[in-house]
Coordinates of C-alpha atoms in Angstrom, one line a residue:
Chain A
X18 CA -48.3 83.8 -7.5
X19 CA -46.9 87.3 -7.9
X20 CA -45.3 89.0 -11.3
X21 CA -41.9 88.2 -10.0
X22 CA -41.9 84.9 -8.3
X23 CA -43.3 83.7 -12.3
X24 CA -40.5 85.8 -13.9
X25 CA -38.1 84.1 -11.3
X26 CA -39.4 80.6 -12.3
X27 CA -38.5 81.1 -15.5
X28 CA -35.5 82.3 -15.7
X29 CA -34.6 79.9 -13.6
X30 CA -36.4 77.0 -16.7
X31 CA -33.8 78.9 -18.9
X32 CA -30.6 78.7 -16.7
X33 CA -32.0 74.6 -16.2
X34 CA -32.5 74.3 -19.6
X35 CA -29.1 76.0 -21.4
X36 CA -26.6 75.5 -18.9
X37 CA -26.1 71.8 -19.4
X38 CA -25.2 72.4 -23.0
X39 CA -22.9 75.6 -22.3
X40 CA -21.2 74.6 -19.9
X41 CA -20.4 70.9 -21.7
X42 CA -20.3 69.0 -18.8
X43 CA -18.3 65.0 -18.6
X44 CA -20.6 62.2 -19.0
X45 CA -20.1 62.0 -15.4
X46 CA -21.2 65.3 -14.3
X47 CA -24.1 65.1 -16.5
X48 CA -25.2 62.4 -14.7
X49 CA -25.4 63.7 -12.1
X50 CA -27.1 66.4 -13.1
X51 CA -29.8 64.3 -14.4
X52 CA -29.8 61.8 -11.0
X53 CA -30.0 65.2 -8.8
X54 CA -33.4 66.4 -10.6
X55 CA -34.5 62.4 -9.9
X56 CA -34.2 63.4 -5.8
X57 CA -35.6 66.3 -6.4
X58 CA -39.1 64.9 -7.5
X59 CA -38.4 62.3 -4.5
X60 CA -38.0 65.3 -2.4
X61 CA -40.7 67.1 -3.6
X62 CA -42.9 64.4 -3.2
X63 CA -42.2 63.6 0.5
X64 CA -42.7 67.7 0.8
X65 CA -45.8 66.7 0.0
X66 CA -46.2 63.8 3.1
X67 CA -44.0 65.6 5.2
X68 CA -43.9 69.5 5.0
X69 CA -47.6 69.6 4.5
X70 CA -49.7 66.9 5.5
X71 CA -47.1 66.8 8.8
X72 CA -47.0 62.6 8.4
X73 CA -43.4 60.9 8.7
X74 CA -42.1 58.1 5.9
X75 CA -37.4 56.8 6.2
X76 CA -38.7 54.7 3.4
X77 CA -38.8 56.3 0.0
X78 CA -36.1 54.5 -1.0
X79 CA -38.2 51.6 -1.6
X80 CA -40.5 53.6 -2.6
X81 CA -37.7 54.5 -5.3
X82 CA -37.3 51.0 -5.7
X83 CA -40.5 49.8 -6.2
X84 CA -41.0 52.4 -9.4
X85 CA -37.0 51.7 -10.9
X86 CA -38.3 48.2 -10.6
X87 CA -42.2 47.8 -12.3
X88 CA -40.3 50.0 -15.2
X89 CA -37.4 48.5 -15.7
X90 CA -39.9 44.7 -15.8
X91 CA -42.5 46.9 -18.2
X92 CA -40.5 48.1 -20.2
X93 CA -38.1 44.7 -20.8
X94 CA -40.1 41.9 -19.9
X95 CA -43.6 42.9 -21.7
X96 CA -42.7 45.7 -23.9
X97 CA -43.8 48.6 -22.8
X98 CA -43.1 52.0 -24.7
X99 CA -40.9 53.8 -21.1
X100 CA -43.8 57.3 -21.1
X101 CA -46.5 54.6 -21.1
X102 CA -44.0 51.8 -18.1
X103 CA -43.4 56.0 -16.4
X104 CA -46.4 56.9 -15.2
X105 CA -48.1 53.3 -14.6
X106 CA -44.8 52.9 -12.7
X107 CA -46.5 56.6 -10.8
X108 CA -49.2 54.9 -10.5
X109 CA -48.6 51.2 -9.4
X110 CA -46.4 53.2 -6.2
X111 CA -48.8 54.5 -5.5
X112 CA -50.7 52.6 -5.1
X113 CA -48.1 50.7 -2.9
X114 CA -48.2 53.9 -0.6
X115 CA -52.0 54.3 -0.1
X116 CA -51.3 50.6 1.3
X117 CA -48.9 51.7 3.9
X118 CA -50.7 54.7 4.8
X119 CA -53.0 52.0 5.7
X120 CA -51.3 51.4 9.1
X121 CA -50.0 55.1 9.5
X122 CA -53.6 55.4 10.3
X123 CA -52.9 53.8 13.2
X124 CA -49.5 55.6 14.3
X125 CA -48.0 58.4 14.7
X126 CA -44.9 61.0 15.0
X127 CA -41.8 57.9 15.7
X128 CA -44.0 55.2 15.8
X129 CA -44.7 56.0 12.4
X130 CA -41.3 56.6 11.7
X131 CA -40.5 53.4 12.8
X132 CA -43.2 51.5 10.8
X133 CA -41.6 53.5 6.8
X134 CA -38.1 52.5 8.1
X135 CA -39.0 48.6 8.8
X136 CA -41.2 48.6 5.4
X137 CA -38.4 50.2 3.9
X138 CA -35.5 47.3 5.6
X139 CA -38.2 44.9 4.2
X140 CA -38.9 46.3 0.2
X141 CA -35.5 45.9 -0.1
X142 CA -35.1 41.7 1.3
X143 CA -37.7 41.1 -1.0
X144 CA -36.5 42.8 -4.2
X145 CA -33.4 40.8 -3.3
X146 CA -34.8 37.4 -2.9
X147 CA -37.6 38.0 -5.2
X148 CA -34.8 37.2 -8.1
X149 CA -38.4 36.0 -10.9
X150 CA -39.1 40.0 -10.9
X151 CA -35.4 41.7 -10.5
X152 CA -32.9 39.6 -11.0
X153 CA -31.6 39.7 -7.6
X154 CA -27.7 39.9 -7.6
X155 CA -26.7 39.7 -11.3
X156 CA -29.1 42.7 -11.6
X157 CA -30.7 43.6 -15.1
X158 CA -30.0 46.3 -17.8
X159 CA -32.9 48.6 -18.1
X160 CA -33.2 49.8 -21.4
X161 CA -32.3 53.8 -22.6
X162 CA -36.0 55.0 -23.3
X163 CA -37.5 55.6 -26.8
X164 CA -39.7 58.5 -28.9
X165 CA -40.9 58.3 -32.0
X166 CA -37.4 55.7 -32.9
X167 CA -34.9 58.9 -31.1
X168 CA -33.6 57.2 -28.6
X169 CA -32.1 59.2 -25.6
X170 CA -28.7 57.5 -25.5
X171 CA -27.0 60.4 -23.4
X172 CA -27.6 62.1 -20.2
X173 CA -27.7 65.4 -22.0
X174 CA -30.6 64.1 -23.8
X175 CA -32.6 62.2 -21.2
X176 CA -31.9 65.5 -18.9
X177 CA -34.2 67.0 -20.5
X178 CA -37.0 64.6 -20.2
X179 CA -36.2 65.0 -16.8
X180 CA -36.3 68.7 -16.7
X181 CA -40.1 68.3 -18.7
X182 CA -41.3 66.2 -15.6
X183 CA -39.7 68.2 -13.3
X184 CA -41.6 71.0 -14.5
X185 CA -44.4 69.6 -14.9
X186 CA -45.0 67.8 -11.3
X187 CA -43.7 71.3 -10.3
X188 CA -47.1 73.6 -11.4
X189 CA -49.5 70.4 -10.5
X190 CA -47.8 70.2 -7.1
X191 CA -47.9 73.7 -6.8
X192 CA -51.6 73.9 -7.8
X193 CA -52.4 70.6 -5.6
X194 CA -51.1 72.4 -2.7
X195 CA -53.2 76.0 -2.7
X196 CA -55.9 74.4 -3.6
X197 CA -58.3 71.9 -1.8
X198 CA -56.6 69.1 -1.2
X199 CA -53.1 71.3 0.2
X200 CA -55.9 73.3 2.6
X201 CA -57.0 70.0 3.7
X202 CA -53.1 68.3 4.7
X203 CA -51.6 72.1 6.2
X204 CA -55.2 72.1 8.1
X205 CA -54.9 67.9 9.9
X206 CA -50.7 68.6 10.1
X207 CA -51.8 71.4 12.1
X208 CA -55.0 70.6 14.0
X209 CA -56.5 67.0 13.6
X210 CA -60.0 67.9 15.1
X211 CA -60.1 70.9 13.4
X212 CA -59.5 69.3 10.5
X213 CA -62.6 67.0 11.2
X214 CA -64.9 69.7 12.6
X215 CA -64.2 71.7 9.1
X216 CA -65.5 68.3 7.3
X217 CA -61.9 67.0 5.8
X218 CA -62.0 63.0 6.1
X219 CA -58.5 62.4 8.1
X220 CA -58.6 59.3 7.3
X221 CA -58.9 59.7 3.9
X222 CA -56.3 62.9 3.3
X223 CA -53.2 61.5 5.4
X224 CA -53.5 58.1 3.3
X225 CA -54.5 60.2 0.0
X226 CA -51.0 62.2 1.3
X227 CA -49.2 58.3 1.3
X228 CA -50.9 57.2 -2.0
X229 CA -49.1 60.9 -3.9
X230 CA -46.2 60.9 -2.2
X231 CA -45.6 57.5 -3.2
X232 CA -46.4 58.2 -7.2
X233 CA -43.8 60.9 -7.1
X234 CA -41.1 58.5 -6.0
X235 CA -43.0 56.0 -8.5
X236 CA -41.8 57.9 -11.4
X237 CA -38.8 59.2 -9.9
X238 CA -37.6 55.3 -9.5
X239 CA -38.9 55.0 -12.6
X240 CA -36.2 58.0 -14.4
X241 CA -33.9 56.2 -12.5
X242 CA -33.8 52.9 -13.7
X243 CA -33.6 54.2 -17.5
X244 CA -30.8 56.9 -16.5
X245 CA -29.1 53.1 -15.5
X246 CA -27.7 51.2 -17.1
X247 CA -27.5 48.0 -14.2
X248 CA -29.3 48.0 -11.9
X249 CA -29.3 45.9 -8.4
X250 CA -31.6 45.6 -6.0
X251 CA -29.0 46.7 -3.2
X252 CA -27.9 49.7 -5.0
X253 CA -27.6 52.5 -2.4
X254 CA -30.7 54.6 -3.8
X255 CA -32.7 52.1 -2.7
X256 CA -31.3 52.0 0.6
X257 CA -32.2 53.1 3.8
X258 CA -29.9 55.2 3.8
X259 CA -30.9 56.8 1.4
X260 CA -34.4 56.9 2.5
X261 CA -33.0 59.0 5.4
X262 CA -31.0 61.6 2.5
X263 CA -34.5 62.7 1.1
X264 CA -34.9 63.6 4.6
X265 CA -32.3 65.8 4.7
X266 CA -33.1 67.3 1.3
X267 CA -36.3 68.8 2.1
X268 CA -35.3 69.1 6.0
X269 CA -31.5 71.2 4.8
X270 CA -34.5 72.5 2.0
X271 CA -37.0 73.8 3.5
X272 CA -40.5 71.9 4.9
X273 CA -43.5 72.7 2.9
X274 CA -42.0 73.7 0.6
X275 CA -41.5 73.0 -3.4
X276 CA -37.8 75.5 -4.2
X277 CA -37.2 74.2 -0.7
X278 CA -36.8 70.7 -2.3
X279 CA -35.4 71.1 -5.4
X280 CA -32.4 73.6 -3.7
X281 CA -32.2 69.9 -0.6
X282 CA -32.1 67.8 -3.3
X283 CA -29.6 68.8 -5.4
X284 CA -27.5 70.0 -2.6
X285 CA -27.5 66.8 -1.6
X286 CA -25.8 65.0 -4.4
X287 CA -23.0 67.9 -5.4
X288 CA -21.8 68.3 -1.6
X289 CA -20.4 65.1 -1.8
X290 CA -19.6 65.6 -5.2
X291 CA -17.6 69.1 -4.9
X292 CA -15.5 67.4 -1.9
X293 CA -14.4 64.8 -2.6
X294 CA -12.0 65.7 -5.1
X295 CA -9.9 66.7 -1.5
X296 CA -6.6 64.7 -0.4
X297 CA -8.2 63.1 2.4
X298 CA -10.8 60.6 1.0
X299 CA -13.0 60.7 4.6
X300 CA -12.8 64.0 4.6
X301 CA -15.3 64.0 2.1
X302 CA -17.8 62.9 4.1
X303 CA -16.8 65.1 7.1
X304 CA -17.2 68.4 5.5
X305 CA -20.9 67.0 4.1
X306 CA -21.8 66.2 8.1
X307 CA -20.8 69.5 9.0
X308 CA -21.8 72.0 6.4
X309 CA -25.3 70.4 6.9
X310 CA -25.8 70.6 10.9
X311 CA -24.6 74.2 9.6
X312 CA -27.7 74.4 7.4
X313 CA -30.0 73.6 10.1
X314 CA -28.3 75.4 13.3
X315 CA -28.2 78.8 10.9
X316 CA -31.8 77.8 8.9
X317 CA -33.6 75.4 10.7
X318 CA -36.2 76.4 8.3
X319 CA -34.4 75.8 5.8
X320 CA -32.3 77.3 2.3
X321 CA -35.5 78.1 1.3
X322 CA -36.1 80.9 4.5
X323 CA -32.7 81.9 4.6
X324 CA -33.0 83.7 0.5
X325 CA -36.1 85.4 2.4
X326 CA -34.5 86.5 5.7
X327 CA -31.2 88.2 4.3
X328 CA -33.9 90.4 1.2
X329 CA -36.0 91.2 4.7
X330 CA -32.5 92.2 6.8
X331 CA -31.5 94.0 4.4
X332 CA -34.7 95.7 3.5
X333 CA -34.5 96.5 7.6
X334 CA -30.7 98.1 7.0
X335 CA -32.2 100.2 4.3
X336 CA -35.3 101.4 6.6
X337 CA -33.0 102.1 8.6
X338 CA -30.6 104.2 7.4
X339 CA -33.2 106.0 5.9
X340 CA -34.8 107.2 9.4
X341 CA -31.4 108.1 10.4
X342 CA -31.1 110.6 7.3
X343 CA -34.1 112.4 8.0
X344 CA -33.4 113.0 11.3
X345 CA -30.3 114.5 10.1
X346 CA -32.4 116.6 8.1
X347 CA -34.6 117.4 11.1
X348 CA -32.5 118.0 12.9
Chain B
X26 CA -90.1 74.6 17.2
X27 CA -87.2 72.6 18.0
X28 CA -83.3 73.0 16.5
X29 CA -81.4 71.4 18.4
X30 CA -82.7 67.7 21.4
X31 CA -80.7 66.5 23.0
X32 CA -82.2 64.3 24.6
X33 CA -81.4 62.1 27.2
X34 CA -77.3 62.5 27.0
X35 CA -74.9 59.7 29.0
X36 CA -71.3 59.5 28.7
X37 CA -69.5 57.3 30.4
X38 CA -65.0 57.5 30.7
X39 CA -64.3 54.7 32.7
X40 CA -66.7 54.8 35.7
X41 CA -67.1 57.7 35.6
X42 CA -70.1 59.5 34.3
X43 CA -69.2 63.0 32.8
X44 CA -72.7 63.1 31.2
X45 CA -75.5 62.5 32.9
X46 CA -79.2 61.6 31.7
X47 CA -78.9 65.0 30.3
X48 CA -80.9 66.7 28.3
X49 CA -82.3 70.1 27.3
X50 CA -83.5 70.8 23.9
X51 CA -82.2 74.5 21.8
X52 CA -84.7 76.8 19.5
X53 CA -84.9 77.6 16.4
X54 CA -82.5 81.2 16.4
X55 CA -82.5 81.2 20.0
X56 CA -79.2 82.1 21.5
X57 CA -79.6 78.9 23.9
X58 CA -75.8 79.5 27.5
X59 CA -74.9 76.4 28.7
X60 CA -73.5 76.8 32.1
X61 CA -72.0 75.3 34.6
X62 CA -68.7 75.3 37.3
X63 CA -65.5 73.7 35.9
X64 CA -65.6 69.7 34.9
X65 CA -69.6 70.0 35.0
X66 CA -69.6 68.2 31.4
X67 CA -70.6 71.2 29.1
X68 CA -67.6 70.7 27.2
X69 CA -67.5 66.6 26.8
X70 CA -71.9 68.1 26.0
X71 CA -70.2 69.8 22.4
X72 CA -68.0 66.8 22.3
X73 CA -70.7 64.4 21.7
X74 CA -72.9 67.1 19.6
X75 CA -70.0 67.4 17.5
X76 CA -69.8 63.5 17.5
X77 CA -65.9 63.7 18.9
X78 CA -67.2 61.8 22.2
X79 CA -69.7 58.6 21.5
X80 CA -72.3 58.7 23.6
X81 CA -72.7 55.4 26.0
X82 CA -76.3 56.3 25.6
X83 CA -79.6 58.7 24.6
X84 CA -79.6 60.5 21.3
X85 CA -78.8 63.7 19.5
X86 CA -81.3 65.6 16.8
X87 CA -81.0 67.9 14.8
X88 CA -83.2 69.5 12.5
X89 CA -85.9 66.4 12.8
X90 CA -82.9 64.4 12.3
X91 CA -80.9 62.3 14.5
X92 CA -76.3 62.9 14.1
X93 CA -76.3 60.3 16.9
X94 CA -74.7 58.2 14.3
X95 CA -72.6 60.2 12.2
X96 CA -68.6 61.0 12.2
X97 CA -66.7 63.9 13.1
X98 CA -66.4 65.3 9.5
X99 CA -69.5 64.7 8.5
X100 CA -71.1 67.1 11.2
X101 CA -70.1 70.7 9.2
X102 CA -72.4 68.7 6.3
X103 CA -75.4 68.7 8.8
X104 CA -75.4 72.5 9.2
X105 CA -72.7 72.5 12.5
X106 CA -69.7 74.3 13.8
X107 CA -68.4 74.5 16.2
X108 CA -65.2 77.1 18.7
X109 CA -62.9 75.4 21.0
X110 CA -61.9 75.7 23.7
X111 CA -58.2 76.2 23.6
X112 CA -58.7 77.8 20.2
X113 CA -57.4 75.5 16.9
X114 CA -56.4 77.9 14.3
X115 CA -54.0 76.1 11.7
X116 CA -50.9 77.9 13.1
X117 CA -48.7 78.1 10.1
X118 CA -52.0 78.8 7.4
X119 CA -52.3 82.1 7.2
X120 CA -55.8 83.8 8.3
X121 CA -57.8 83.8 4.6
X122 CA -56.4 80.1 5.0
X123 CA -57.6 79.3 8.3
X124 CA -61.2 80.6 6.1
X125 CA -61.3 78.5 3.2
X126 CA -60.4 75.4 5.3
X127 CA -64.3 76.0 6.7
X128 CA -64.8 75.8 3.4
X129 CA -63.4 72.4 2.3
X130 CA -67.1 70.2 3.1
X131 CA -69.2 72.6 0.2
X132 CA -65.8 73.1 -2.3
X133 CA -66.6 70.4 -5.3
X134 CA -62.7 69.6 -6.6
X135 CA -61.5 67.0 -6.4
X136 CA -57.5 66.1 -6.9
X137 CA -57.6 66.2 -10.5
X138 CA -59.3 68.5 -11.3
X139 CA -57.1 70.8 -9.0
X140 CA -54.0 69.7 -11.0
X141 CA -54.5 70.6 -13.5
X142 CA -56.1 73.8 -12.3
X143 CA -59.7 73.5 -14.9
X144 CA -61.7 76.6 -15.4
X145 CA -63.9 75.1 -12.7
X146 CA -61.9 75.1 -10.0
X147 CA -60.8 78.8 -11.0
X148 CA -64.3 79.9 -10.1
X149 CA -64.6 77.9 -7.9
X150 CA -60.9 79.1 -5.9
X151 CA -62.2 82.3 -7.0
X152 CA -65.7 82.1 -5.1
X153 CA -64.7 81.3 -2.0
X154 CA -61.8 83.6 -1.5
X155 CA -64.7 86.0 -1.9
X156 CA -66.8 84.4 0.9
X157 CA -64.2 83.8 2.9
X158 CA -63.4 88.2 2.4
X159 CA -66.8 89.4 2.9
X160 CA -67.1 87.1 6.7
X161 CA -63.4 88.4 7.4
X162 CA -65.6 92.5 7.5
X163 CA -68.1 91.7 8.6
X164 CA -65.5 90.8 11.8
X165 CA -63.5 93.5 10.7
X166 CA -60.6 91.7 10.5
X167 CA -60.3 91.8 7.2
X168 CA -56.5 93.9 7.0
X169 CA -55.4 91.0 8.6
X170 CA -56.3 87.9 6.3
X171 CA -52.3 87.5 4.7
X172 CA -51.0 87.2 7.8
X173 CA -50.3 83.7 9.5
X174 CA -52.5 82.8 12.7
X175 CA -49.6 81.8 15.0
X176 CA -48.9 85.3 14.9
X177 CA -52.3 86.6 15.6
X178 CA -52.7 88.1 19.7
X179 CA -55.2 85.8 21.3
X180 CA -58.5 87.8 20.8
X181 CA -57.9 87.8 17.7
X182 CA -57.4 84.2 16.5
X183 CA -60.8 83.7 19.0
X184 CA -62.2 86.0 15.9
X185 CA -60.5 83.8 13.3
X186 CA -62.2 81.0 15.4
X187 CA -65.6 82.1 14.8
X188 CA -65.1 82.8 11.3
X189 CA -64.0 79.7 9.7
X190 CA -67.1 78.5 11.5
X191 CA -69.1 81.1 9.6
X192 CA -67.9 80.5 6.8
X193 CA -68.9 76.9 6.3
X194 CA -73.2 79.0 5.6
X195 CA -73.8 76.8 8.9
X196 CA -77.2 76.8 11.0
X197 CA -76.4 75.9 14.5
X198 CA -72.7 77.4 15.5
X199 CA -71.8 76.2 19.8
X200 CA -68.5 78.2 20.7
X201 CA -67.1 77.1 23.0
X202 CA -66.0 79.3 25.4
X203 CA -65.4 82.5 22.9
X204 CA -64.9 85.1 26.0
X205 CA -62.1 83.1 27.9
X206 CA -59.3 84.8 27.9
X207 CA -60.6 88.3 26.0
X208 CA -60.5 91.5 28.2
X209 CA -64.0 93.5 29.0
X210 CA -64.6 96.0 25.5
X211 CA -63.0 92.7 24.2
X212 CA -65.8 90.5 25.4
X213 CA -68.3 93.9 24.5
X214 CA -67.3 93.6 21.0
X215 CA -68.8 90.1 20.9
X216 CA -71.8 90.0 22.7
X217 CA -72.4 92.2 19.9
X218 CA -71.2 90.0 17.4
X219 CA -72.3 87.0 18.8
X220 CA -75.5 89.4 18.1
X221 CA -75.6 89.8 14.8
X222 CA -74.9 86.4 13.6
X223 CA -78.2 86.2 15.2
X224 CA -80.3 88.7 14.1
X225 CA -78.3 89.3 10.9
X226 CA -77.2 85.0 9.1
X227 CA -80.4 83.8 11.8
X228 CA -77.4 81.5 12.8
X229 CA -78.4 79.5 16.4
X230 CA -76.6 79.7 18.9
X231 CA -75.0 77.4 21.6
X232 CA -72.9 78.9 23.1
X233 CA -70.4 77.0 26.7
X234 CA -69.3 80.3 28.2
X235 CA -67.6 81.0 32.3
X236 CA -68.2 84.9 31.7
X237 CA -71.4 84.9 33.8
X238 CA -71.5 88.6 32.4
X239 CA -71.8 87.1 28.4
X240 CA -74.2 84.3 29.5
X241 CA -76.8 86.1 31.8
X242 CA -76.3 89.6 29.2
X243 CA -77.3 87.4 25.8
X244 CA -78.6 83.9 26.5
X245 CA -82.2 83.8 25.4
X246 CA -82.6 80.3 28.3
X247 CA -79.2 78.1 29.9
X248 CA -79.1 75.2 31.1
X249 CA -76.7 74.7 34.0
X250 CA -75.0 71.8 34.6
X251 CA -72.7 70.4 37.5
X252 CA -71.2 67.3 38.0
X253 CA -73.1 66.6 34.8
X254 CA -76.4 66.9 35.5
X255 CA -78.6 69.8 34.3
X256 CA -79.3 71.5 38.0
X257 CA -81.6 73.9 36.2
X258 CA -83.6 75.2 33.6
X259 CA -84.7 78.5 31.8
X260 CA -84.7 82.3 31.3
X261 CA -81.3 84.0 32.7
X262 CA -83.8 85.2 35.4
X263 CA -84.6 82.4 36.5
X264 CA -81.7 81.2 36.9
X265 CA -79.8 84.0 38.8
X266 CA -82.4 83.8 41.9
X267 CA -82.1 79.7 42.0
X268 CA -80.8 78.5 44.9
X269 CA -78.9 75.1 43.5
X270 CA -77.5 76.9 40.7
X271 CA -75.5 79.7 43.4
X272 CA -75.0 76.8 45.3
X273 CA -73.7 75.1 42.6
X274 CA -71.3 78.2 41.8
X275 CA -69.0 79.8 44.5
X276 CA -70.7 78.2 47.2
X277 CA -73.5 79.7 47.7
X278 CA -71.9 83.5 46.7
X279 CA -74.4 86.1 44.7
X280 CA -74.0 85.5 41.0
X281 CA -73.1 88.0 37.7

């Protein structure tokens, strides 16, 4: 990573740190900001699986539920401290991910999409009837996290926990994708036979990709549970609809990029909110849909690449302009 | 010394015998050519040796060890590396990254040490990058290192593939039609390169090729296949004048 990129990331982190207290957002908007970062973690995890390893999943809403309920159960019933529950939720969801990854070894493309979709539906159904674990329809109330006696009661204070975790996960992801594991995943995505010939154990890395992706989503699930004051298995974030939303996030933001995952998550979380103030109720969804379609048409590689393309265009324009000047002088 | 021995290899697909009781052996440091008309079973032999196919019967012995039961991803650690007939590059990765993948099997990194970028990982990453750049220099394409593999012309892609096979420091390299789609001057450069690999790096080379001039020029020994069977084996001069070979190719016309 070059110096320019470092600086832009640092500026971004500073903005993310300072803006919320300066803006002093009302609770509902601060909640949305918390949520968009949680979804960004899911999107990064999903992008590892889809963008880097080339495996599809339409079941990430279910992974979010596994993480959320694991964390709620650990903290409420077993009285495990929040931060330990957070890590354990990631690990347990990761194991569930590995288990789902096993059938994925035999399935590809559309068939894998359907299998993960089935997983998504099954988990929600199981959680709905498994009332001793989830509380069922009457729900449960996950606790607000506590660290050294400080209770993260407000959405703003909780925002910083989420922000720090997001930054840590972005750094870890960045390190993973540019070393052996990342290269193996991308190689497998681009050509399975060549990857095998180069000594990559494709079965191992496919399973690993599912486990890793689920780990991120489990962490996000834990954060989500403690953001909510009240949670039922019927929560929209655990549904198939949300799984498709996660997919939309990485497609809009940019498949195979970390920045794209974050951009996509922020857009998909805020767009409905911004358009919801319009006078006609269903207009919000229509506009959201239209914007998604427009992005996919005009920036098929996602918004993360759009910035780079704009820069290229400017540079080319500038180069042409310079050429003209040179020609004039020569004349 | 026998480096690679293919012993009585048979590969059946359904009722079809793509390879029929084929035996040949490649000496250490030799450039060995495997030729034959389309559908003779050459690539099938390659796929058996690199373990993508499980032969119906027969044995494959490399450096005195039987490798017939190894998995495809274990073959590179045994010291055998290969290229593919229709270039199989990692398209969305750069040329350098493609070469780095060739090192994956020999890199002692795991997901945790990499995630936290321990100093051992940094050192390892530096080392494999340097080694990959060395190979790119040998191939004379180091200026392409940071360009996408898919953006390269076909000839360069073929070189990148050879480079990727080289970074694992194989003792035997299998080239599947490396000259396909290349023009004359490119083929000449390729011949030079193959000789260089053998002479300077001491790598044994097993070559499947359609371009007769290339095979006749650089191979010390040649095995000619037709319909899965060996019809002739020996030095280029012998093979060239063998009536069975001439019959198999071009139905009697002279070759090369």
